[in-house]
Amino acid sequence: MTSAAVEILGLGLGILGWVGVILACGLPMWQVSAFIDVNIVVAQTIWEGLWMNCVVQSTGQMQCKVYDSILALPAEVQAGRALTVIVALLGLVALMVTVVGAQCTNCIRPGKMKSRIVIAGGAIYILCGVLVLIPLCWFANIVISDFYDPTVPSSKKREMGAALYIGWAATALLLFGGCLICCCSCSQRDETSFPVKYSAPRRPTSNGEYDKKNYV
């Protein structure tokens, strides 16, 4: 039962990480305006994401615009779009595969095949964490490089937005959840999912008959 609980915990962490990746993918706050030098007091804040950019006024009004051309986007944005969408689809596959092979379900008989299916689901979660880490680190590297580049104007400098931090948290959940699923399944590969029932040997009574309680 302990291994089943750990397996469910890993599945829950994987689902949370998958939802976090979808949230980070949709948020426009991958890059935000940097308030430095003459930009300390500004009337608007610029958000830039994978699908749109937004301008937030000091009054609270926000205007967003979806990118017109896909081919005209920078390489990191195109890669980020592709990888986050792939991770979102792979996360759904990992969820279905893990549920099919989980100890708490009866879709497949307990055995080596069931354990291998769960390991495959955990491996897909780990793959999702690695794939989504690529655009996150790519964006962070560009933001940091431009921030400390003296040739980049202050108005063009950006800082890391909330979407990057959400993506990193989702990556950690995917990796940790996938590792829990794989480790739990590997340790239970040769064990059955159901406890073995013990039956006491039948002993004759003093009159030579077997006790009726042995038949219950």
XYZ file of N, CA and C in Angstrom:
648
model
N 0.818 -1.200 0.000
C 0.000 0.000 0.000
C 0.855 1.254 0.000
N 2.017 1.189 0.611
C 2.886 2.356 0.642
C 3.356 2.726 -0.756
N 3.721 1.721 -1.541
C 4.164 1.989 -2.903
C 3.038 2.576 -3.741
N 1.810 2.121 -3.520
C 0.670 2.676 -4.246
C 0.456 4.136 -3.884
N 0.637 4.470 -2.596
C 0.478 5.862 -2.169
C 1.556 6.750 -2.788
N 2.790 6.256 -2.835
C 3.878 7.019 -3.458
C 3.615 7.194 -4.956
N 3.077 6.166 -5.561
C 2.753 6.237 -6.987
C 1.677 7.292 -7.247
N 0.658 7.322 -6.402
C -0.404 8.324 -6.539
C 0.154 9.724 -6.299
N 1.072 9.852 -5.334
C 1.709 11.146 -5.076
C 2.486 11.616 -6.306
N 3.260 10.707 -6.900
C 4.000 11.066 -8.104
C 3.080 11.470 -9.239
N 1.955 10.758 -9.389
C 0.994 11.100 -10.434
C 0.390 12.477 -10.181
N 0.086 12.769 -8.905
C -0.462 14.085 -8.578
C 0.514 15.211 -8.869
N 1.785 14.994 -8.532
C 2.798 16.011 -8.836
C 2.956 16.198 -10.345
N 2.906 15.086 -11.084
C 3.001 15.190 -12.534
C 1.843 15.972 -13.132
N 0.638 15.760 -12.606
C -0.525 16.496 -13.104
C -0.395 17.983 -12.792
N 0.052 18.307 -11.581
C 0.251 19.715 -11.226
C 1.297 20.366 -12.127
N 2.393 19.645 -12.398
C 3.402 20.183 -13.290
C 2.879 20.387 -14.695
N 2.063 19.456 -15.169
C 1.472 19.566 -16.499
C 0.555 20.790 -16.594
N -0.265 20.997 -15.571
C -1.140 22.177 -15.544
C -0.306 23.454 -15.479
N 0.793 23.430 -14.721
C 1.666 24.596 -14.636
C 2.297 24.942 -15.968
N 2.671 23.928 -16.752
C 3.238 24.190 -18.081
C 2.209 24.842 -18.984
N 0.975 24.356 -18.949
C -0.089 24.954 -19.764
C -0.331 26.404 -19.340
N -0.309 26.657 -18.035
C -0.495 28.019 -17.536
C 0.641 28.931 -17.975
N 1.868 28.452 -17.839
C 3.014 29.256 -18.260
C 3.004 29.518 -19.761
N 2.546 28.538 -20.524
C 2.490 28.699 -21.977
C 1.518 29.799 -22.375
N 0.399 29.890 -21.692
C -0.612 30.876 -22.061
C -0.367 32.271 -21.511
N 0.383 32.391 -20.426
C 0.612 33.712 -19.833
C 1.516 34.572 -20.719
N 1.229 35.869 -20.832
C 2.081 36.752 -21.645
C 3.269 37.328 -20.889
N 3.519 36.856 -19.691
C 4.560 37.476 -18.849
C 5.843 36.654 -18.850
N 6.380 36.383 -20.028
C 7.686 35.743 -20.129
C 8.790 36.793 -19.992
N 8.555 37.969 -20.527
C 9.466 39.103 -20.370
C 8.645 40.333 -19.992
N 9.133 41.097 -19.033
C 8.433 42.314 -18.607
C 9.411 43.482 -18.609
N 8.865 44.679 -18.639
C 9.698 45.879 -18.672
C 10.583 45.965 -17.442
N 11.815 46.409 -17.650
C 12.762 46.607 -16.550
C 12.727 48.075 -16.134
N 12.471 48.321 -14.860
C 12.388 49.684 -14.358
C 13.756 50.097 -13.813
N 14.565 50.681 -14.692
C 15.904 51.127 -14.316
C 16.143 52.515 -14.900
N 17.043 53.244 -14.288
C 17.452 54.570 -14.762
C 16.228 55.456 -14.959
N 16.041 55.895 -16.216
C 14.949 56.829 -16.507
C 13.595 56.127 -16.560
N 13.591 54.789 -16.487
C 12.333 54.053 -16.573
C 11.775 53.685 -15.210
N 12.300 54.327 -14.155
C 11.822 53.995 -12.811
C 10.353 54.359 -12.660
N 9.968 55.497 -13.171
C 8.576 55.933 -13.134
C 8.070 55.980 -14.570
N 7.179 55.094 -14.892
C 6.644 55.025 -16.243
C 5.131 54.925 -16.172
N 4.501 55.254 -17.295
C 3.047 55.232 -17.356
C 2.511 53.901 -17.843
N 3.398 53.031 -18.326
C 2.932 51.755 -18.842
C 3.982 50.668 -18.646
N 3.519 49.445 -18.608
C 4.376 48.273 -18.466
C 4.133 47.344 -19.652
N 5.201 46.804 -20.201
C 5.103 45.936 -21.370
C 5.334 44.487 -20.945
N 4.410 43.634 -21.351
C 4.542 42.200 -21.143
C 4.722 41.528 -22.505
N 5.626 40.566 -22.573
C 5.843 39.835 -23.813
C 5.806 38.336 -23.523
N 5.004 37.618 -24.294
C 4.859 36.183 -24.106
C 5.090 35.424 -25.393
N 4.658 34.175 -25.399
C 4.839 33.338 -26.573
C 3.802 33.612 -27.651
N 2.636 34.083 -27.245
C 1.532 34.236 -28.192
C 1.111 35.674 -28.399
N 1.424 36.542 -27.479
C 0.976 37.941 -27.567
C 1.853 38.824 -26.702
N 1.721 40.123 -26.919
C 2.325 41.098 -26.019
C 1.239 42.030 -25.513
N 1.419 42.513 -24.303
C 0.411 43.345 -23.650
C 1.050 44.624 -23.124
N 0.271 45.674 -23.128
C 0.679 46.956 -22.569
C -0.284 47.284 -21.442
N 0.241 47.409 -20.246
C -0.571 47.698 -19.067
C -0.343 49.147 -18.665
N -1.397 49.936 -18.677
C -1.313 51.342 -18.299
C -1.307 51.498 -16.785
N -0.840 52.633 -16.335
C -0.813 52.905 -14.898
C -2.212 52.980 -14.311
N -3.220 53.225 -15.150
C -4.603 53.284 -14.687
C -5.215 51.892 -14.508
N -4.494 50.858 -14.935
C -4.997 49.498 -14.826
C -5.549 48.951 -16.121
N -5.661 49.788 -17.134
C -6.157 49.318 -18.419
C -5.085 48.511 -19.141
N -5.482 47.410 -19.747
C -4.534 46.525 -20.421
C -4.993 46.262 -21.846
N -4.052 46.351 -22.765
C -4.319 46.069 -24.172
C -3.345 44.994 -24.646
N -3.875 43.938 -25.230
C -3.050 42.829 -25.702
C -3.235 42.658 -27.213
N -2.167 42.223 -27.852
C -2.188 42.006 -29.301
C -1.474 40.707 -29.610
N -2.160 39.844 -30.364
C -1.573 38.581 -30.782
C -0.567 38.854 -31.904
N 0.528 38.111 -31.896
C 1.550 38.285 -32.926
C 0.967 37.997 -34.307
N 1.281 38.858 -35.242
C 0.710 38.744 -36.587
C 1.328 37.599 -37.379
N 2.651 37.519 -37.415
C 3.334 36.541 -38.239
C 4.136 35.581 -37.357
N 4.016 34.299 -37.658
C 4.777 33.300 -36.913
C 6.228 33.267 -37.378
N 6.442 33.357 -38.681
C 7.791 33.250 -39.232
C 8.648 34.454 -38.882
N 8.017 35.581 -38.578
C 8.778 36.781 -38.228
C 9.186 36.823 -36.764
N 8.750 35.855 -35.985
C 9.070 35.844 -34.563
C 10.515 35.396 -34.343
N 11.122 35.810 -33.224
C 12.476 35.338 -32.903
C 12.511 33.826 -32.716
N 13.703 33.267 -32.839
C 13.853 31.806 -32.763
C 13.422 31.273 -31.400
N 13.728 32.011 -30.319
C 13.383 31.510 -28.995
C 11.870 31.448 -28.787
N 11.134 32.385 -29.407
C 9.673 32.364 -29.276
C 9.083 31.186 -30.053
N 9.578 30.951 -31.250
C 9.095 29.817 -32.036
C 9.398 28.485 -31.346
N 10.612 28.363 -30.817
C 10.970 27.140 -30.104
C 10.132 26.981 -28.838
N 9.906 28.088 -28.143
C 9.087 28.023 -26.942
C 7.665 27.582 -27.233
N 7.098 28.104 -28.303
C 5.757 27.680 -28.704
C 5.707 26.178 -28.987
N 6.632 25.736 -29.821
C 6.621 24.328 -30.230
C 6.820 23.396 -29.045
N 7.798 23.697 -28.202
C 8.112 22.788 -27.096
C 7.022 22.766 -26.035
N 6.433 23.918 -25.723
C 5.382 23.936 -24.701
C 4.127 23.215 -25.187
N 3.805 23.352 -26.462
C 2.652 22.624 -27.004
C 2.921 21.120 -26.994
N 4.141 20.728 -27.372
C 4.499 19.308 -27.345
C 4.424 18.758 -25.925
N 4.916 19.528 -24.964
C 4.871 19.087 -23.567
C 3.428 18.957 -23.084
N 2.563 19.888 -23.501
C 1.154 19.807 -23.103
C 0.513 18.520 -23.627
N 0.827 18.143 -24.859
C 0.287 16.905 -25.429
C 0.909 15.670 -24.779
N 2.232 15.708 -24.567
C 2.903 14.575 -23.934
C 2.428 14.381 -22.490
N 2.122 15.487 -21.813
C 1.619 15.374 -20.449
C 0.296 14.631 -20.395
N -0.565 14.863 -21.389
C -1.828 14.130 -21.449
C -1.580 12.651 -21.708
N -0.627 12.347 -22.592
C -0.281 10.943 -22.861
C 0.281 10.284 -21.607
N 1.165 10.993 -20.903
C 1.745 10.446 -19.672
C 0.671 10.169 -18.626
N -0.312 11.051 -18.537
C -1.397 10.848 -17.576
C -2.178 9.581 -17.892
N -2.545 9.400 -19.157
C -3.317 8.213 -19.537
C -2.508 6.929 -19.349
N -1.230 6.966 -19.735
C -0.390 5.773 -19.603
C -0.210 5.406 -18.133
N 0.037 6.394 -17.294
C 0.252 6.120 -15.875
C -1.007 5.594 -15.208
N -2.163 6.158 -15.556
C -3.426 5.695 -14.968
C -3.714 4.253 -15.381
N -3.423 3.914 -16.631
C -3.667 2.547 -17.106
C -2.822 1.545 -16.331
N -1.569 1.884 -16.042
C -0.682 0.949 -15.362
C -0.592 1.119 -13.866
N -1.343 2.052 -13.292
C -1.248 2.303 -11.851
C -1.769 1.120 -11.047
N -1.265 0.971 -9.837
C -1.681 -0.126 -8.963
C -3.128 0.021 -8.502
N -3.628 1.262 -8.492
C -4.985 1.502 -8.011
C -6.038 1.270 -9.088
N -5.629 0.901 -10.295
C -6.573 0.619 -11.377
C -6.463 -0.845 -11.797
N -7.508 -1.326 -12.454
C -7.561 -2.725 -12.893
C -7.622 -2.845 -14.408
N -7.072 -1.859 -15.122
C -7.093 -1.908 -16.583
C -6.244 -3.066 -17.109
N -5.158 -3.377 -16.408
C -4.250 -4.452 -16.806
C -3.971 -5.315 -15.590
N -3.809 -6.605 -15.806
C -3.494 -7.502 -14.696
C -2.152 -7.168 -14.077
N -2.035 -7.310 -12.764
C -0.747 -7.045 -12.108
C 0.344 -7.952 -12.648
N 1.497 -7.382 -12.864
C 2.620 -8.141 -13.398
C 3.671 -7.216 -13.961
N 4.603 -7.809 -14.676
C 5.703 -7.036 -15.231
C 5.233 -6.031 -16.271
N 4.246 -6.403 -17.082
C 3.743 -5.498 -18.110
C 3.120 -4.257 -17.492
N 2.367 -4.441 -16.431
C 1.739 -3.316 -15.732
C 2.805 -2.381 -15.160
N 3.858 -2.967 -14.594
C 4.944 -2.160 -14.043
C 5.690 -1.395 -15.133
N 5.881 -2.043 -16.273
C 6.584 -1.374 -17.365
C 5.777 -0.209 -17.920
N 4.460 -0.350 -17.948
C 3.614 0.736 -18.433
C 3.714 1.944 -17.511
N 3.719 1.702 -16.196
C 3.852 2.809 -15.240
C 5.216 3.491 -15.390
N 6.259 2.691 -15.576
C 7.592 3.269 -15.778
C 7.618 4.130 -17.037
N 6.926 3.685 -18.083
C 6.847 4.485 -19.308
C 6.157 5.819 -19.051
N 5.080 5.790 -18.254
C 4.406 7.039 -17.908
C 5.302 7.983 -17.130
N 6.042 7.451 -16.158
C 6.980 8.296 -15.407
C 8.085 8.845 -16.279
N 8.576 8.033 -17.225
C 9.625 8.498 -18.132
C 9.118 9.626 -19.029
N 7.860 9.550 -19.442
C 7.297 10.621 -20.267
C 7.189 11.913 -19.461
N 6.831 11.811 -18.187
C 6.793 13.000 -17.330
C 8.189 13.628 -17.211
N 9.198 12.793 -17.054
C 10.561 13.309 -16.972
C 10.965 13.975 -18.286
N 10.591 13.365 -19.401
C 10.874 13.962 -20.710
C 10.180 15.313 -20.855
N 8.969 15.414 -20.357
C 8.253 16.698 -20.398
C 9.008 17.777 -19.621
N 9.509 17.403 -18.446
C 10.264 18.368 -17.653
C 11.526 18.840 -18.347
N 12.213 17.928 -19.030
C 13.443 18.308 -19.746
C 13.125 19.204 -20.938
N 12.063 18.872 -21.679
C 11.719 19.660 -22.872
C 11.284 21.074 -22.524
N 10.469 21.218 -21.476
C 9.996 22.553 -21.127
C 11.102 23.395 -20.507
N 12.139 22.748 -19.997
C 13.256 23.483 -19.407
C 14.074 24.225 -20.478
N 14.049 23.734 -21.716
C 14.847 24.348 -22.784
C 14.409 25.775 -23.088
N 13.128 26.038 -23.423
C 12.745 27.439 -23.698
C 12.831 28.334 -22.474
N 12.589 27.792 -21.288
C 12.668 28.613 -20.082
C 14.088 29.147 -19.874
N 15.058 28.258 -19.957
C 16.449 28.685 -19.782
C 16.917 29.556 -20.948
N 16.423 29.295 -22.148
C 16.778 30.108 -23.305
C 16.300 31.548 -23.114
N 15.051 31.709 -22.714
C 14.509 33.041 -22.461
C 15.263 33.733 -21.339
N 15.513 33.010 -20.260
C 16.209 33.611 -19.123
C 17.609 34.072 -19.521
N 18.307 33.291 -20.329
C 19.645 33.672 -20.768
C 19.611 34.933 -21.626
N 18.634 35.044 -22.522
C 18.520 36.233 -23.378
C 18.194 37.470 -22.541
N 17.261 37.313 -21.598
C 16.876 38.453 -20.756
C 18.056 38.948 -19.932
N 18.796 38.037 -19.330
C 19.936 38.428 -18.501
C 21.051 39.042 -19.345
N 21.313 38.458 -20.516
C 22.365 38.982 -21.389
C 22.039 40.397 -21.860
N 20.781 40.619 -22.275
C 20.390 41.962 -22.729
C 20.369 42.965 -21.583
N 20.047 42.482 -20.388
C 19.961 43.404 -19.252
C 21.339 43.983 -18.920
N 22.370 43.150 -19.004
C 23.719 43.614 -18.665
C 24.512 44.072 -19.887
N 23.890 44.090 -21.051
C 24.560 44.558 -22.262
C 24.465 46.080 -22.334
N 25.581 46.796 -22.293
C 25.518 48.269 -22.300
C 25.044 48.844 -23.629
N 25.107 48.066 -24.691
C 24.665 48.567 -25.999
C 23.147 48.538 -26.164
N 22.439 47.811 -25.297
C 20.981 47.752 -25.370
C 20.389 48.939 -24.625
N 19.537 49.749 -25.264
C 18.925 50.909 -24.589
C 18.120 50.493 -23.371
N 18.028 51.380 -22.418
C 17.297 51.075 -21.179
C 15.834 50.765 -21.449
N 15.267 51.413 -22.449
C 13.860 51.177 -22.758
C 13.615 49.791 -23.343
N 14.670 49.146 -23.857
C 14.540 47.820 -24.452
C 14.916 46.696 -23.491
N 15.423 47.035 -22.346
C 15.818 46.003 -21.380
C 14.576 45.373 -20.746
N 14.680 44.102 -20.497
C 13.566 43.350 -19.926
C 14.024 42.572 -18.696
N 13.049 42.138 -17.918
C 13.293 41.278 -16.770
C 12.473 40.000 -16.919
N 12.855 38.977 -16.168
C 12.138 37.700 -16.232
C 10.753 37.845 -15.616
N 9.759 37.380 -16.345
C 8.385 37.490 -15.890
C 7.931 36.315 -15.049
N 6.691 36.410 -14.578
C 6.140 35.373 -13.699
C 5.998 34.038 -14.407
N 5.790 34.063 -15.721
C 5.610 32.809 -16.462
C 6.853 31.929 -16.383
N 8.045 32.533 -16.363
C 9.266 31.741 -16.266
C 9.356 31.028 -14.924
N 8.996 31.714 -13.865
C 9.064 31.097 -12.536
C 8.005 29.998 -12.398
N 6.832 30.229 -12.963
C 5.810 29.181 -12.950
C 6.286 27.974 -13.751
N 6.935 28.237 -14.882
C 7.465 27.143 -15.697
C 8.541 26.352 -14.978
N 9.421 27.040 -14.248
C 10.458 26.319 -13.500
C 9.850 25.474 -12.381
N 8.836 26.012 -11.706
C 8.165 25.227 -10.669
C 7.484 24.005 -11.283
N 6.858 24.193 -12.448
C 6.220 23.067 -13.132
C 7.249 22.025 -13.563
N 8.425 22.481 -13.999
C 9.494 21.554 -14.378
C 9.922 20.699 -13.195
N 10.089 21.334 -12.040
C 10.480 20.586 -10.843
C 9.423 19.548 -10.470
N 8.141 19.922 -10.588
C 7.072 18.974 -10.264
C 7.057 17.804 -11.241
N 7.262 18.085 -12.533
C 7.280 17.018 -13.528
C 8.435 16.052 -13.291
N 9.615 16.598 -13.042
C 10.782 15.747 -12.835
C 10.647 14.924 -11.554
N 10.221 15.565 -10.477
C 10.099 14.862 -9.202
C 8.985 13.819 -9.264
N 7.853 14.201 -9.853
C 6.758 13.246 -9.970
C 7.116 12.057 -10.846
N 7.786 12.314 -11.966
C 8.208 11.221 -12.835
C 9.196 10.289 -12.159
N 10.123 10.850 -11.400
C 11.098 10.017 -10.678
C 10.417 9.163 -9.615
N 9.435 9.730 -8.917
C 8.708 8.947 -7.915
C 7.981 7.776 -8.565
N 7.333 8.029 -9.689
C 6.594 6.969 -10.375
C 7.538 5.865 -10.836
N 8.661 6.248 -11.432
C 9.610 5.253 -11.935
C 10.247 4.449 -10.810
N 10.684 5.138 -9.763
C 11.338 4.439 -8.646
C 10.376 3.502 -7.931
N 9.143 3.952 -7.731
C 8.155 3.120 -7.056
C 7.838 1.884 -7.882
N 7.717 2.052 -9.193
C 7.388 0.920 -10.057
C 8.553 -0.060 -10.156
N 9.780 0.450 -10.199
C 10.943 -0.435 -10.261
C 11.075 -1.276 -9.003
N 10.777 -0.686 -7.853
C 10.893 -1.430 -6.597
C 9.810 -2.477 -6.441
N 8.702 -2.295 -7.163
C 7.586 -3.240 -7.055
C 7.470 -4.140 -8.281
N 8.512 -4.205 -9.092
C 8.439 -4.963 -10.342
C 8.135 -6.441 -10.089
N 8.764 -7.011 -9.085
C 8.622 -8.452 -8.836
C 7.642 -8.778 -7.721
N 6.895 -7.747 -7.276
C 5.945 -7.972 -6.202
C 4.531 -7.869 -6.742
N 3.626 -8.533 -6.111
C 2.232 -8.450 -6.517
C 1.580 -7.245 -5.879
N 0.505 -6.775 -6.504
C -0.185 -5.606 -5.989
C -1.158 -5.955 -4.878
N -1.502 -7.235 -4.737
C -2.474 -7.629 -3.729
C -1.813 -8.523 -2.693
N -2.157 -8.398 -1.424
C -1.553 -9.231 -0.380
C -1.957 -10.686 -0.539
N -1.065 -11.585 -0.177
C -1.317 -13.021 -0.256
C -2.080 -13.447 0.996
N -3.174 -14.135 0.790
C -3.973 -14.581 1.917
C -3.363 -15.836 2.523
N -3.316 -15.884 3.815
C -2.753 -17.022 4.526
C -3.880 -17.881 5.073
N -3.781 -19.129 4.815
C -4.792 -20.068 5.304
C -4.127 -21.036 6.279
N -4.641 -21.103 7.487
C -4.071 -21.977 8.511
C -4.343 -23.438 8.166
N -3.423 -24.337 8.454
C -3.635 -25.769 8.161
C -4.755 -26.326 9.013
N -5.486 -27.232 8.417
C -6.608 -27.834 9.135
C -6.098 -28.900 10.096
N -6.563 -28.839 11.298
C -6.163 -29.813 12.317
C -7.394 -30.558 12.838
N -7.292 -31.845 12.978
C -8.446 -32.603 13.498
C -8.651 -32.326 14.980
N -9.906 -32.430 15.401
C -10.236 -32.233 16.810
C -10.034 -33.536 17.571
N -10.375 -33.503 18.827
C -10.161 -34.686 19.671
C -11.002 -35.872 19.235
N -12.170 -35.608 18.610
C -13.030 -36.715 18.178
C -12.720 -37.171 16.763
N -11.618 -36.639 16.144
C -11.205 -37.087 14.831
C -11.775 -36.328 13.679
N -12.653 -35.340 13.976
C -13.238 -34.539 12.905
C -12.493 -33.211 12.805
N -12.636 -32.588 11.659
C -12.014 -31.288 11.454
C -12.909 -30.192 12.016
N -12.282 -29.190 12.572
C -13.019 -28.077 13.157
C -13.716 -27.297 12.040
N -14.978 -26.963 12.269
C -15.756 -26.256 11.237
C -15.213 -24.863 10.939
N -14.517 -24.236 11.874
C -14.007 -22.875 11.648
C -12.918 -22.868 10.578
N -12.311 -24.049 10.290
C -11.291 -24.098 9.242
C -11.886 -23.945 7.853
N -13.225 -24.126 7.754
C -13.882 -24.028 6.460
C -14.438 -22.635 6.218
N -14.345 -21.707 7.140
C -14.911 -20.371 7.017
C -13.946 -19.511 6.220
